[in-house]
PDB file of C-alpha atoms in Angstrom:
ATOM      1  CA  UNK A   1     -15.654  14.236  -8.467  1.00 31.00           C
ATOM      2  CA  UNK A   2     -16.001  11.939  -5.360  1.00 36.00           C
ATOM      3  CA  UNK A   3     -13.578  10.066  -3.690  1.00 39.00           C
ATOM      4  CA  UNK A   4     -14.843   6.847  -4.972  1.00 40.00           C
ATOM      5  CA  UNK A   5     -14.433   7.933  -8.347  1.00 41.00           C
ATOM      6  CA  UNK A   6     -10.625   9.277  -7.368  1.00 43.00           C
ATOM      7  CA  UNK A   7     -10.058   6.272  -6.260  1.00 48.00           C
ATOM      8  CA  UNK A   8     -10.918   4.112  -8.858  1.00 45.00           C
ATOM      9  CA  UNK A   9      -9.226   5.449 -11.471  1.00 45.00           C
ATOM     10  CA  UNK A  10      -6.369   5.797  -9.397  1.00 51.00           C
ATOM     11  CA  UNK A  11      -6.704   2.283  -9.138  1.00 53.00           C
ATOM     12  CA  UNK A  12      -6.794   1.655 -12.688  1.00 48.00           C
ATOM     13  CA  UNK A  13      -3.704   4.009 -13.538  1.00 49.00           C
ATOM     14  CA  UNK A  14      -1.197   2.080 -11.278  1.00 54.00           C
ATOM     15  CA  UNK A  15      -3.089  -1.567 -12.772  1.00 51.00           C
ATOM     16  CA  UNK A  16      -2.377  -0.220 -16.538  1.00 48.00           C
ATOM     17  CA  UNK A  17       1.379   0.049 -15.076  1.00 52.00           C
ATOM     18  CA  UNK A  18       1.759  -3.052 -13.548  1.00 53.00           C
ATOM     19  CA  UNK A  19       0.550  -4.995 -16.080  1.00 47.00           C
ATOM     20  CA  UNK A  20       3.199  -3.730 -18.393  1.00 41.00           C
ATOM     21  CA  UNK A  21       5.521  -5.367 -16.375  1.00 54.00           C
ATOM     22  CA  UNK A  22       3.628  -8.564 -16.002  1.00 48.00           C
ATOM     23  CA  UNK A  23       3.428  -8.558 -19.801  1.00 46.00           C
ATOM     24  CA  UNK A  24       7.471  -8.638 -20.023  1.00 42.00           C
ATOM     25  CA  UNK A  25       8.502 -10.824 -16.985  1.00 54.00           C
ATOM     26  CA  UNK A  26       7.942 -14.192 -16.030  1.00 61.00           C
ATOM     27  CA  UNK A  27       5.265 -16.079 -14.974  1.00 82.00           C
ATOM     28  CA  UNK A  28       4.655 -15.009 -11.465  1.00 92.00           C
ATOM     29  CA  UNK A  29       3.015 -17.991  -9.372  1.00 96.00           C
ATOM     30  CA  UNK A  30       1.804 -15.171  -6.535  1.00 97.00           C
ATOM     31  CA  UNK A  31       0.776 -11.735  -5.480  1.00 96.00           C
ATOM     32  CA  UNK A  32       2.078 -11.372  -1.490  1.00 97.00           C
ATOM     33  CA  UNK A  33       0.000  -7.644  -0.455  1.00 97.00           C
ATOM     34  CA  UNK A  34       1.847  -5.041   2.636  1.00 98.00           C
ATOM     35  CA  UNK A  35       0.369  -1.796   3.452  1.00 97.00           C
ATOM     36  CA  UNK A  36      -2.234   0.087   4.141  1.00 96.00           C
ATOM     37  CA  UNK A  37      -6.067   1.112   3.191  1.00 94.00           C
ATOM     38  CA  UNK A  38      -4.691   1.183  -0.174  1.00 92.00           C
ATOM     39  CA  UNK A  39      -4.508  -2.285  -0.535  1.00 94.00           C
ATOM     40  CA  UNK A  40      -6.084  -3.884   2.760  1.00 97.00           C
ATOM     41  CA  UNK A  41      -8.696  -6.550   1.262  1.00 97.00           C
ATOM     42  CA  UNK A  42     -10.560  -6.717   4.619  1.00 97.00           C
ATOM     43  CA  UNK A  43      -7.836  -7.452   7.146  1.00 98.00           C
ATOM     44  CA  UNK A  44      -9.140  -4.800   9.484  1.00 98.00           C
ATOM     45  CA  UNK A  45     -12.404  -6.516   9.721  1.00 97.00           C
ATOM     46  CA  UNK A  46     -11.483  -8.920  12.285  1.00 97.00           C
ATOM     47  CA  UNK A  47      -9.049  -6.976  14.198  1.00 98.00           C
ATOM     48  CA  UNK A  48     -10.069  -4.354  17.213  1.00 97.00           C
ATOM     49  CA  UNK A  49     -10.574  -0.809  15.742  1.00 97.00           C
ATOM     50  CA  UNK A  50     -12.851   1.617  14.271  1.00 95.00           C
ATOM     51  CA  UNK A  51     -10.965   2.080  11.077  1.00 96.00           C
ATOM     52  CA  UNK A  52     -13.110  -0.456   9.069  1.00 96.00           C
ATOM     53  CA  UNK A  53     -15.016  -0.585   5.315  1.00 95.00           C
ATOM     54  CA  UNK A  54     -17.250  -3.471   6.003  1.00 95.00           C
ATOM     55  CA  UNK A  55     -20.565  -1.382   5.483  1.00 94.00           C
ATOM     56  CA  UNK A  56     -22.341   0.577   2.510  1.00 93.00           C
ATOM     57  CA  UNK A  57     -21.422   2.179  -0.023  1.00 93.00           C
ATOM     58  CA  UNK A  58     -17.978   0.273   0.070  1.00 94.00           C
ATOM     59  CA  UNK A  59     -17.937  -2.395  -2.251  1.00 94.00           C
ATOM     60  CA  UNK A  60     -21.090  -1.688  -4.092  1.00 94.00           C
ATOM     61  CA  UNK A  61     -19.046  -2.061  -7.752  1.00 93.00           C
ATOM     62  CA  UNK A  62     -17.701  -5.142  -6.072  1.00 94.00           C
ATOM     63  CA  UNK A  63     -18.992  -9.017  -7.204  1.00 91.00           C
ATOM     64  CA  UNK A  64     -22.448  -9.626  -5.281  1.00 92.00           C
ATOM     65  CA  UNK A  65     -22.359  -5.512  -4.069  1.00 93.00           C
ATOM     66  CA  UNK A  66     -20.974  -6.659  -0.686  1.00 91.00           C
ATOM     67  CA  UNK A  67     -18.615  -4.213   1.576  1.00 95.00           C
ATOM     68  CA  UNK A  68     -15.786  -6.509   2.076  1.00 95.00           C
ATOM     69  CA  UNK A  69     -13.401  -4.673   3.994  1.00 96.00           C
ATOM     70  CA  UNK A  70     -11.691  -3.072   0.849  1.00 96.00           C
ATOM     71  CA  UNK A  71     -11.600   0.882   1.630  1.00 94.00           C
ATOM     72  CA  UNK A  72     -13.139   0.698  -2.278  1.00 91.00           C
ATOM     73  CA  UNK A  73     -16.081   0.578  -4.550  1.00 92.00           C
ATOM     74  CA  UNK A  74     -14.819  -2.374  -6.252  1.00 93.00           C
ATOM     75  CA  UNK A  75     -11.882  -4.128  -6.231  1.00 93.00           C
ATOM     76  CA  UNK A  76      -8.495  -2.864  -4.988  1.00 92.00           C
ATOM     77  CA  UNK A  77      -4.764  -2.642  -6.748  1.00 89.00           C
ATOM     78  CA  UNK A  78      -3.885  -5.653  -6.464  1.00 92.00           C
ATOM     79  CA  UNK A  79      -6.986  -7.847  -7.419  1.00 93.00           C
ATOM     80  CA  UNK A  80      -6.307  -6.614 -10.913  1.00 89.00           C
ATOM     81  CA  UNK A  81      -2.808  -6.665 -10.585  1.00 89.00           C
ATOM     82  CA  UNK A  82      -3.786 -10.533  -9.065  1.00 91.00           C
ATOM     83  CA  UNK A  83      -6.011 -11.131 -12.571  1.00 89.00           C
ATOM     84  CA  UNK A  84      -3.232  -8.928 -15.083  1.00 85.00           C
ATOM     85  CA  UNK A  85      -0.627 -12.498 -14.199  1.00 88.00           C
ATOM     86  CA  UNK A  86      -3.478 -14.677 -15.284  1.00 89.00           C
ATOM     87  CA  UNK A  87      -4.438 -15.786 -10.854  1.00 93.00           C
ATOM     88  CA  UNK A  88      -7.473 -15.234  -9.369  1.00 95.00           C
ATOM     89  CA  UNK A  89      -9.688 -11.652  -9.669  1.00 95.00           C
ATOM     90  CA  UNK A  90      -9.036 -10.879  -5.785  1.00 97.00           C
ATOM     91  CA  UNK A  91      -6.413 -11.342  -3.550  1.00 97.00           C
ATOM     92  CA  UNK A  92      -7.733 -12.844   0.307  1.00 98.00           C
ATOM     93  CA  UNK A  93      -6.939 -10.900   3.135  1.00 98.00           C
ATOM     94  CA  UNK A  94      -5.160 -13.432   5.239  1.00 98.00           C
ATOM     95  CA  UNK A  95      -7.561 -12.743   8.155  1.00 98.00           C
ATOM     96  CA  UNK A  96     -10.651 -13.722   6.997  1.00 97.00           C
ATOM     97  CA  UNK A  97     -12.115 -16.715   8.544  1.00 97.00           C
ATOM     98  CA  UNK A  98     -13.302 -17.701   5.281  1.00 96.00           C
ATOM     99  CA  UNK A  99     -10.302 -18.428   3.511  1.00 97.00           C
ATOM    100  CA  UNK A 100      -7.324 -21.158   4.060  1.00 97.00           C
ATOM    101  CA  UNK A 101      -3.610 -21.707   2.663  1.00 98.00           C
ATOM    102  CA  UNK A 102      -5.350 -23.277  -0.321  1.00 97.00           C
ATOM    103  CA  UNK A 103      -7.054 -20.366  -1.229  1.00 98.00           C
ATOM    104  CA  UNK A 104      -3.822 -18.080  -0.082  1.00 98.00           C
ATOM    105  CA  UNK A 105      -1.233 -20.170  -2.173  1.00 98.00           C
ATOM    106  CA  UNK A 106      -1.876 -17.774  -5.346  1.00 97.00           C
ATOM    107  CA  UNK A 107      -1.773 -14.688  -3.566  1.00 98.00           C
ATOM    108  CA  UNK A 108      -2.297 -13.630   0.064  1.00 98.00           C
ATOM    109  CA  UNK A 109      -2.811  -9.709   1.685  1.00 98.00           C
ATOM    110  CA  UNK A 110      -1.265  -8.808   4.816  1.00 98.00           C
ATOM    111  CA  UNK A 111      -2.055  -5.133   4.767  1.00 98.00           C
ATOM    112  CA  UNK A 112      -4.458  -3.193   7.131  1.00 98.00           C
ATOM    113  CA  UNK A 113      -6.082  -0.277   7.392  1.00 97.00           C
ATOM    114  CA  UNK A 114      -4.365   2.731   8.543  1.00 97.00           C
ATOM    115  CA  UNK A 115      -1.079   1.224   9.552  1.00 98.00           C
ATOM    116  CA  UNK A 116       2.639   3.068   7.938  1.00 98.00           C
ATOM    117  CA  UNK A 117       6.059   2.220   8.373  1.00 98.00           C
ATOM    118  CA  UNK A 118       6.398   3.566  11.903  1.00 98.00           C
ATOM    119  CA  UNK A 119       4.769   1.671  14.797  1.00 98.00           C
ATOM    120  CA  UNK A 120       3.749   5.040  15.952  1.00 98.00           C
ATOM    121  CA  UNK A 121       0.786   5.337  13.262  1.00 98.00           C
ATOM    122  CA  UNK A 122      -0.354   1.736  13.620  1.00 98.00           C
ATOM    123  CA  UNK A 123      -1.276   2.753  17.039  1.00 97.00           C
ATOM    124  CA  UNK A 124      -3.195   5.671  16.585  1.00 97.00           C
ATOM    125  CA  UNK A 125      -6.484   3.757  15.405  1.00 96.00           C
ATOM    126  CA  UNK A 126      -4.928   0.271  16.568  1.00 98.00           C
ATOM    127  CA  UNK A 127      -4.711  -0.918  13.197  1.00 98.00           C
ATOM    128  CA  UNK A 128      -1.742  -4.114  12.309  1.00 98.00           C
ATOM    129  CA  UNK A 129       1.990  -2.689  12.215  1.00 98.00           C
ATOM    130  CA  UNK A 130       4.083  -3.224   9.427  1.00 98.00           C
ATOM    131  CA  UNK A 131       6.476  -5.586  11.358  1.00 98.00           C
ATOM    132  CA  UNK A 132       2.971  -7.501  12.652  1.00 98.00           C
ATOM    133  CA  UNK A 133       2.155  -8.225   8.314  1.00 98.00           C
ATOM    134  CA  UNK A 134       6.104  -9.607   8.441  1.00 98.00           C
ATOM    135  CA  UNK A 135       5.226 -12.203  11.082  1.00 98.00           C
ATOM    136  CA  UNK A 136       2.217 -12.820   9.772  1.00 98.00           C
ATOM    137  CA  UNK A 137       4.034 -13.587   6.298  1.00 98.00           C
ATOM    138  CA  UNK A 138       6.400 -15.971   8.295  1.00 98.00           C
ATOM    139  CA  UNK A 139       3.362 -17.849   9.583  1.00 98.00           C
ATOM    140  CA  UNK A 140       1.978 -18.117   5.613  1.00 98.00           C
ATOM    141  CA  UNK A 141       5.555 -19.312   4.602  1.00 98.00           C
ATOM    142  CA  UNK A 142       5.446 -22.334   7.730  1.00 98.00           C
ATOM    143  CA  UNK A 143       1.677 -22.974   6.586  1.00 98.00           C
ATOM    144  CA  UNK A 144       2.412 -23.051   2.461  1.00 98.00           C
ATOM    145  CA  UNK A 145       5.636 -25.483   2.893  1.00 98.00           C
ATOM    146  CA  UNK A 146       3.606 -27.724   4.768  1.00 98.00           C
ATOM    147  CA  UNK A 147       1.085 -27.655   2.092  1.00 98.00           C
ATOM    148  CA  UNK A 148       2.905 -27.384  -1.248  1.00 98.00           C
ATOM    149  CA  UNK A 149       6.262 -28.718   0.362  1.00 98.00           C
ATOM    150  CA  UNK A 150       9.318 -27.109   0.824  1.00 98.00           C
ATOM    151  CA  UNK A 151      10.770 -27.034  -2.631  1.00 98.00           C
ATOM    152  CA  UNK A 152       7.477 -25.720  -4.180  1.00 98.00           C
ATOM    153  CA  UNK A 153       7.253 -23.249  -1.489  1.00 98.00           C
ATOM    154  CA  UNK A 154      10.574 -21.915  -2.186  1.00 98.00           C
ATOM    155  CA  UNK A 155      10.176 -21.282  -5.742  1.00 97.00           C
ATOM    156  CA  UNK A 156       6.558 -19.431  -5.172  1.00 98.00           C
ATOM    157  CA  UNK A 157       8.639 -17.111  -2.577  1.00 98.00           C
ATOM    158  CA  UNK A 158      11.321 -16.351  -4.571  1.00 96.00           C
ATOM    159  CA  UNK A 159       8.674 -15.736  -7.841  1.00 95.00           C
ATOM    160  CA  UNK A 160       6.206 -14.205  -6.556  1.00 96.00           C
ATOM    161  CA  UNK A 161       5.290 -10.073  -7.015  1.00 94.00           C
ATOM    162  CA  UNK A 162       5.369  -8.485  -3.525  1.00 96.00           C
ATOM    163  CA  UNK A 163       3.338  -5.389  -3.288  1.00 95.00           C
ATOM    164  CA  UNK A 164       4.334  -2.573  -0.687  1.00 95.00           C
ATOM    165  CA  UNK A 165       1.823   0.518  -0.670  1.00 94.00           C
ATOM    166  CA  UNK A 166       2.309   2.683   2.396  1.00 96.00           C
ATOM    167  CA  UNK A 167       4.057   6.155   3.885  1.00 97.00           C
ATOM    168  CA  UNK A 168       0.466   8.204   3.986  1.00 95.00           C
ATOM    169  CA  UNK A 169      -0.927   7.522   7.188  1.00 97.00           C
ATOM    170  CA  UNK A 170       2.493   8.042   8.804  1.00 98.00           C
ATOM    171  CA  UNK A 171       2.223  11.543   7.688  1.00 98.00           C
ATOM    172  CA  UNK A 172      -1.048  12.541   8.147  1.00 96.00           C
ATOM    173  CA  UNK A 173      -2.466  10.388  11.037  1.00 96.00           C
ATOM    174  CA  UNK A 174       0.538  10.306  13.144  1.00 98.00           C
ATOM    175  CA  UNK A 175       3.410  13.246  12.108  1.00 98.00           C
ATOM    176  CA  UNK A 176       0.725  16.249  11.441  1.00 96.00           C
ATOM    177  CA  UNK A 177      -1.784  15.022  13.883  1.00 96.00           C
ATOM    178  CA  UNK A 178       0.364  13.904  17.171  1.00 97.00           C
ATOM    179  CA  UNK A 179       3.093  15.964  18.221  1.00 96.00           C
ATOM    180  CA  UNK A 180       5.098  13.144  19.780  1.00 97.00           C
ATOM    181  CA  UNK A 181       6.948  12.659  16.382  1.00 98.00           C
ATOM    182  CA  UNK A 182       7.031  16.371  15.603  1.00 97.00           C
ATOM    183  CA  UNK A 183       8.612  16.999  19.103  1.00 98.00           C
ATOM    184  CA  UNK A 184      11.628  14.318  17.541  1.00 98.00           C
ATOM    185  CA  UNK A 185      12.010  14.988  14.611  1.00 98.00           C
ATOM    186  CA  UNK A 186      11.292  17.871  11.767  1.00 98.00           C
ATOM    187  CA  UNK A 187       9.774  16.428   8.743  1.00 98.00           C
ATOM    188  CA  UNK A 188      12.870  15.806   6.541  1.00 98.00           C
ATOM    189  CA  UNK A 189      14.488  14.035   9.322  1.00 98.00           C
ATOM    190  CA  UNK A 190      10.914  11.998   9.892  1.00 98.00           C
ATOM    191  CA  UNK A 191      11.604  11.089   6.122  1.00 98.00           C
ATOM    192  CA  UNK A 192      14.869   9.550   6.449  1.00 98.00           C
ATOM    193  CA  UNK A 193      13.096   7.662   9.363  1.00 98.00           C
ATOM    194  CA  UNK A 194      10.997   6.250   7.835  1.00 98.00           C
ATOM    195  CA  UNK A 195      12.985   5.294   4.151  1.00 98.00           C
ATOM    196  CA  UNK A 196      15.386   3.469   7.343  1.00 98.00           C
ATOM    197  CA  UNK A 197      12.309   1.684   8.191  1.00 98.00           C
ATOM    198  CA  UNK A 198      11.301   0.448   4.406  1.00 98.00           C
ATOM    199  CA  UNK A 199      14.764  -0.347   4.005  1.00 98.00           C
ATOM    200  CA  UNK A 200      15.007  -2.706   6.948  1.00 98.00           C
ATOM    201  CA  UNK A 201      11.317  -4.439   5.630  1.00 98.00           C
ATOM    202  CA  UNK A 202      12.917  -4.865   2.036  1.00 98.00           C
ATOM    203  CA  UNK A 203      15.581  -6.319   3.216  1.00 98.00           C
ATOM    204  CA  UNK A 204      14.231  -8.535   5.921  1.00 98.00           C
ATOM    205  CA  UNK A 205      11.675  -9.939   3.023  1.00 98.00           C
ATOM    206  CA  UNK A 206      14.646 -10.114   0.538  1.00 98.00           C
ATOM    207  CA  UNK A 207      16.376 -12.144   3.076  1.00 98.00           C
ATOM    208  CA  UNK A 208      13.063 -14.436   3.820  1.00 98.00           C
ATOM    209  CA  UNK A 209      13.314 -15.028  -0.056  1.00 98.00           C
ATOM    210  CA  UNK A 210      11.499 -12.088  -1.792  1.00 97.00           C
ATOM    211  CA  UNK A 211      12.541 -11.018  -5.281  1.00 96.00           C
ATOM    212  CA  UNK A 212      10.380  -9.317  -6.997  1.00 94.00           C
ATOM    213  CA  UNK A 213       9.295  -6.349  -4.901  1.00 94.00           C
ATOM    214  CA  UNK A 214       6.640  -3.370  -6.239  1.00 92.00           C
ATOM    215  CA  UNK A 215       7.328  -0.466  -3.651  1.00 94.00           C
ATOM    216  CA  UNK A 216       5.074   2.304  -4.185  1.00 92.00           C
ATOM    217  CA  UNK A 217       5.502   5.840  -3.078  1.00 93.00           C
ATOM    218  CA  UNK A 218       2.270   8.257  -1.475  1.00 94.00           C
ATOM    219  CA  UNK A 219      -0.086  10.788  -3.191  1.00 91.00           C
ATOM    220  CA  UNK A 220      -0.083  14.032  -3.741  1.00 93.00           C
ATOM    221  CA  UNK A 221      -1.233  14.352   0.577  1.00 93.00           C
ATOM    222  CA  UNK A 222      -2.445  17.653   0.612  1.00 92.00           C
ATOM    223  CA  UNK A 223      -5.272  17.095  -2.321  1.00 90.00           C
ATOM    224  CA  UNK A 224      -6.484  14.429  -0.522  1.00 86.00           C
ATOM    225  CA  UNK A 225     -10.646  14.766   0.571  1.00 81.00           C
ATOM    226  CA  UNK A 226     -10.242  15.483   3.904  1.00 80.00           C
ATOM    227  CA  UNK A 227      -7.061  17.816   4.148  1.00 87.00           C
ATOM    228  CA  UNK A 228      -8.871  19.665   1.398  1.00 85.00           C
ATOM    229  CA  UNK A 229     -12.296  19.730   3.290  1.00 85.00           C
ATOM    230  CA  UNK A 230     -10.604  20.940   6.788  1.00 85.00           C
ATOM    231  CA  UNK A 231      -8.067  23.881   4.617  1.00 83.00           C
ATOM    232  CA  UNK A 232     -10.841  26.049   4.891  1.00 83.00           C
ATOM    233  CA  UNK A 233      -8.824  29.165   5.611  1.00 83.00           C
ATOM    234  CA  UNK A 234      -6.708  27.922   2.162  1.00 80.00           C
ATOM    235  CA  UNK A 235     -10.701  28.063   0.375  1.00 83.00           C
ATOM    236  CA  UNK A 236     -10.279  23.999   0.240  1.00 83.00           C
ATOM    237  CA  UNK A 237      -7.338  23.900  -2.101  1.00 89.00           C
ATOM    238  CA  UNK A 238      -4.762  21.760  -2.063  1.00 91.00           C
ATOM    239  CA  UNK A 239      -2.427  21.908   0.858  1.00 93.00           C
ATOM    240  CA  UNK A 240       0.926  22.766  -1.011  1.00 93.00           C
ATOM    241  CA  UNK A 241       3.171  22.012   2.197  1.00 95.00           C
ATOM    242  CA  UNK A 242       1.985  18.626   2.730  1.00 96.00           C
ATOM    243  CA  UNK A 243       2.262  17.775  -1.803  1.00 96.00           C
ATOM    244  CA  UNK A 244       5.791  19.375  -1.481  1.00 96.00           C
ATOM    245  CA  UNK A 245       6.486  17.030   1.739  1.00 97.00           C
ATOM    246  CA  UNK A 246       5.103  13.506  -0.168  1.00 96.00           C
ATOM    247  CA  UNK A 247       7.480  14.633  -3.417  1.00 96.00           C
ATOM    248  CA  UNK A 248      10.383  14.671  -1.189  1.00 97.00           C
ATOM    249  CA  UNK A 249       9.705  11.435   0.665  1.00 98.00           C
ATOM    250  CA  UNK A 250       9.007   9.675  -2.724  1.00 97.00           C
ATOM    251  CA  UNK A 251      12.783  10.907  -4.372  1.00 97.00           C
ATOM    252  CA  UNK A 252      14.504   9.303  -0.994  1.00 98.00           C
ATOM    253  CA  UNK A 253      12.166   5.968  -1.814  1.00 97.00           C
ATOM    254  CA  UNK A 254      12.998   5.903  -5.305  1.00 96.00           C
ATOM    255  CA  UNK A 255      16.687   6.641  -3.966  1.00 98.00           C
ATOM    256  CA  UNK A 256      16.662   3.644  -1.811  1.00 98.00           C
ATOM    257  CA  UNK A 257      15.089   1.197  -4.352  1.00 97.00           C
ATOM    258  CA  UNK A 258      18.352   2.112  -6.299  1.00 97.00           C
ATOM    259  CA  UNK A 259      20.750   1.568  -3.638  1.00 98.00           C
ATOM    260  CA  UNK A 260      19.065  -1.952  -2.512  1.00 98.00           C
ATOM    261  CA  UNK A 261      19.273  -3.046  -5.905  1.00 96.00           C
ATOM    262  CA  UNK A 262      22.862  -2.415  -6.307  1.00 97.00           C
ATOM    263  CA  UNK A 263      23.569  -4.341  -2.645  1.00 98.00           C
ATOM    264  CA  UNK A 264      21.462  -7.471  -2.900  1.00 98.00           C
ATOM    265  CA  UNK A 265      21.997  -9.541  -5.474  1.00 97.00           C
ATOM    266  CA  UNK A 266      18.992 -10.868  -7.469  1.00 96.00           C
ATOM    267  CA  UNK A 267      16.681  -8.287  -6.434  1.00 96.00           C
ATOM    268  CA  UNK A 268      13.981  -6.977  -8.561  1.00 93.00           C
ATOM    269  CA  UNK A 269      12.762  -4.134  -7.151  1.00 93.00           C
ATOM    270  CA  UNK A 270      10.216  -1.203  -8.875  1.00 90.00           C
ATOM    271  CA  UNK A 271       9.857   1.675  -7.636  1.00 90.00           C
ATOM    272  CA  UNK A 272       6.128   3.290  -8.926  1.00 83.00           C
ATOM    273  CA  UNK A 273       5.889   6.777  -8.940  1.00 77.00           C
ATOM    274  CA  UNK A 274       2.218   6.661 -10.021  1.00 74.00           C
ATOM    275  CA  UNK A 275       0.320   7.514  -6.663  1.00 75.00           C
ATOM    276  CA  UNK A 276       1.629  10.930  -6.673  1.00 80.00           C
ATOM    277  CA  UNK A 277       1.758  11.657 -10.456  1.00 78.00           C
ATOM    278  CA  UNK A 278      -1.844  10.592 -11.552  1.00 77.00           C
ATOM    279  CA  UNK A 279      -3.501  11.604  -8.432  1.00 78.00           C
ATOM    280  CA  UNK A 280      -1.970  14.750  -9.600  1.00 79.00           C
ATOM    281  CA  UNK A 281      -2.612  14.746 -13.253  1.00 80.00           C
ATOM    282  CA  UNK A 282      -6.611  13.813 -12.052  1.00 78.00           C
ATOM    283  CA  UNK A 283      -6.693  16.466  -9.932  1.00 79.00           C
ATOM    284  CA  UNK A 284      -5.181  19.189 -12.917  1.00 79.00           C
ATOM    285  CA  UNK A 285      -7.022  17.988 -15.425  1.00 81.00           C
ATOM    286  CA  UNK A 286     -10.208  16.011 -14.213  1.00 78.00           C
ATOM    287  CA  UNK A 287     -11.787  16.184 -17.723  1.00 79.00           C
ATOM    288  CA  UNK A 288      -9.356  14.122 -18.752  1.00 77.00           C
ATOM    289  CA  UNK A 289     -10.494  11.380 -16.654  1.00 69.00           C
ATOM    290  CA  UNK A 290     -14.145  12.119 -17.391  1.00 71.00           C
ATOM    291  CA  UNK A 291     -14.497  13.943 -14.006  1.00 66.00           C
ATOM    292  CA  UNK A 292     -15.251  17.749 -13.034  1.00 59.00           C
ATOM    293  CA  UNK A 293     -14.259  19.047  -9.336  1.00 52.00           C
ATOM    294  CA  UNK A 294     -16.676  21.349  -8.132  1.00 55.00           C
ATOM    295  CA  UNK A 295     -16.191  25.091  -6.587  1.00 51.00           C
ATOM    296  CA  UNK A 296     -16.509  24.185  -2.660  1.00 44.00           C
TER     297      UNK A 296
END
């Protein structure tokens, strides 16, 4: 099975659970988009690095065929999340030229390519840090009051569905790549790190008037194309170490999404655990999915 194909029904798996929940909540008036290549809608396009989807075959299952930016064949989590709350079928990356607040007051993306929770990892490929999406989301919230006013600006911020899918990158591009972190850290201390640094972001956009906040953990890492690819002396199976690694990390995030909901008041906040379970379940059982992994 290719990536594409992973990816896609990976896709659809954490859609078919977030539109449970937009099926029993209210109406949400927005879809506000942090991360990574997950859920970047073309942000990296305009920004300096080589970490970019803007060519062929990305975006061929997309409308008009066109590479847009989206690290996809099609559209990305949260364009169907975007379409599951009755908005528009794709969410703008807040970057492109070709969009304005108009088009951004129904759902904006922030995220980029490559970027985690630590500033560390944005800088390997020179990709948008997580605290850069924040400011940019501060400029959006100066731009939609001034648009909408104050008091409809309000209400969309405190309404609408914030999407946070990230953690990967800091693992595998920065921690397991660069030994600058390794050299500070050992990997359950690099955990609590980073669950610090998602706590601070939660609460910094809880404070800016976020709600309703979607944080979702990372994969299973070491099944992942190229870690498999590059484990040749492991014959291309999974890499157990790094799977065992992205389990822990996602029990301390669903940990914290407990504790922050018992110390702000008012907050709304899911943790998914789907990026690890049915990249796993795909990878077990790929006939399931109508799929078949060949022998390397």
């Amino acid at each position: 099975m290719g990536y594409m194909h992973v990816l896609s029904l990976f896709c659809i798996q954490i859609i078919l659970l977030l539109v449970v929940v937009a099926e029993t909540t209210a109406k949400v008036p927005a879809i506000i988009v942090f991360g990574d290549s997950s859920v970047d809608a073309g942000n990296n396009n305009v920004i300096s690095t080589l970490l970019k989807s803007n060519f062929k075959p990305y975006g061929r299952d997309f409308e008009g065929g066109l590479p847009t930016g989206r690290f996809c064949n099609g559209r990305i989590p949260p364009d169907f999340i975007s379409e599951a709350f009755g908005l528009k079928p794709a969410i703008p990356a807040y970057l492109d030229p070709l969009y304005s607040i108009s088009d951004f007051a129904t759902g904006v993306c922030f995220a980029s390519a490559g970027t985690g929770y630590d500033n560390a990892t944005s800088n390997v490929l020179n990709v948008i840090p997580l605290w850069k999406e924040l400011e940019y989301y501060k400029d959006y919230q100066n731009k939609l009051r001034a648009y909408v006013g104050d008091r409809k600006a309000n209400e969309i911020f405190s309404e609408a569905l914030y999407l946070m899918s990230l953690g990967t990158n800091d693992f595998l591009e920065n921690y397991y790549t660069i030994p600058t972190r390794r050299s500070q850290f050992t990997v359950r201390q690099y955990e609590d790190f980073l669950v610090g640094l998602a706590r601070n972001f939660i609460t910094e956009l809880y404070h800016l008037g976020g709600r309703k906040i979607s944080l979702t953990g990372v994969p299973p890492m070491g099944c992942l194309p190229l870690e498999r690819t590059t484990n040749i002396m492991g014959r291309h199976d999974c890499l157990q170490e790094y799977n065992d690694v992205a389990m822990e990390f996602n029990g301390k995030l669903e940990g914290l999404a407990s504790q922050l909901k018992r110390e702000l008041p008012g907050l709304r906040l899911l943790y998914t655990r789907t990026a690890y379970d049915t990249f796993d379940q795909i990878i077990r059982t790929p006939a399931a999915y109508g799929g078949k992994i060949k022998d390397p």
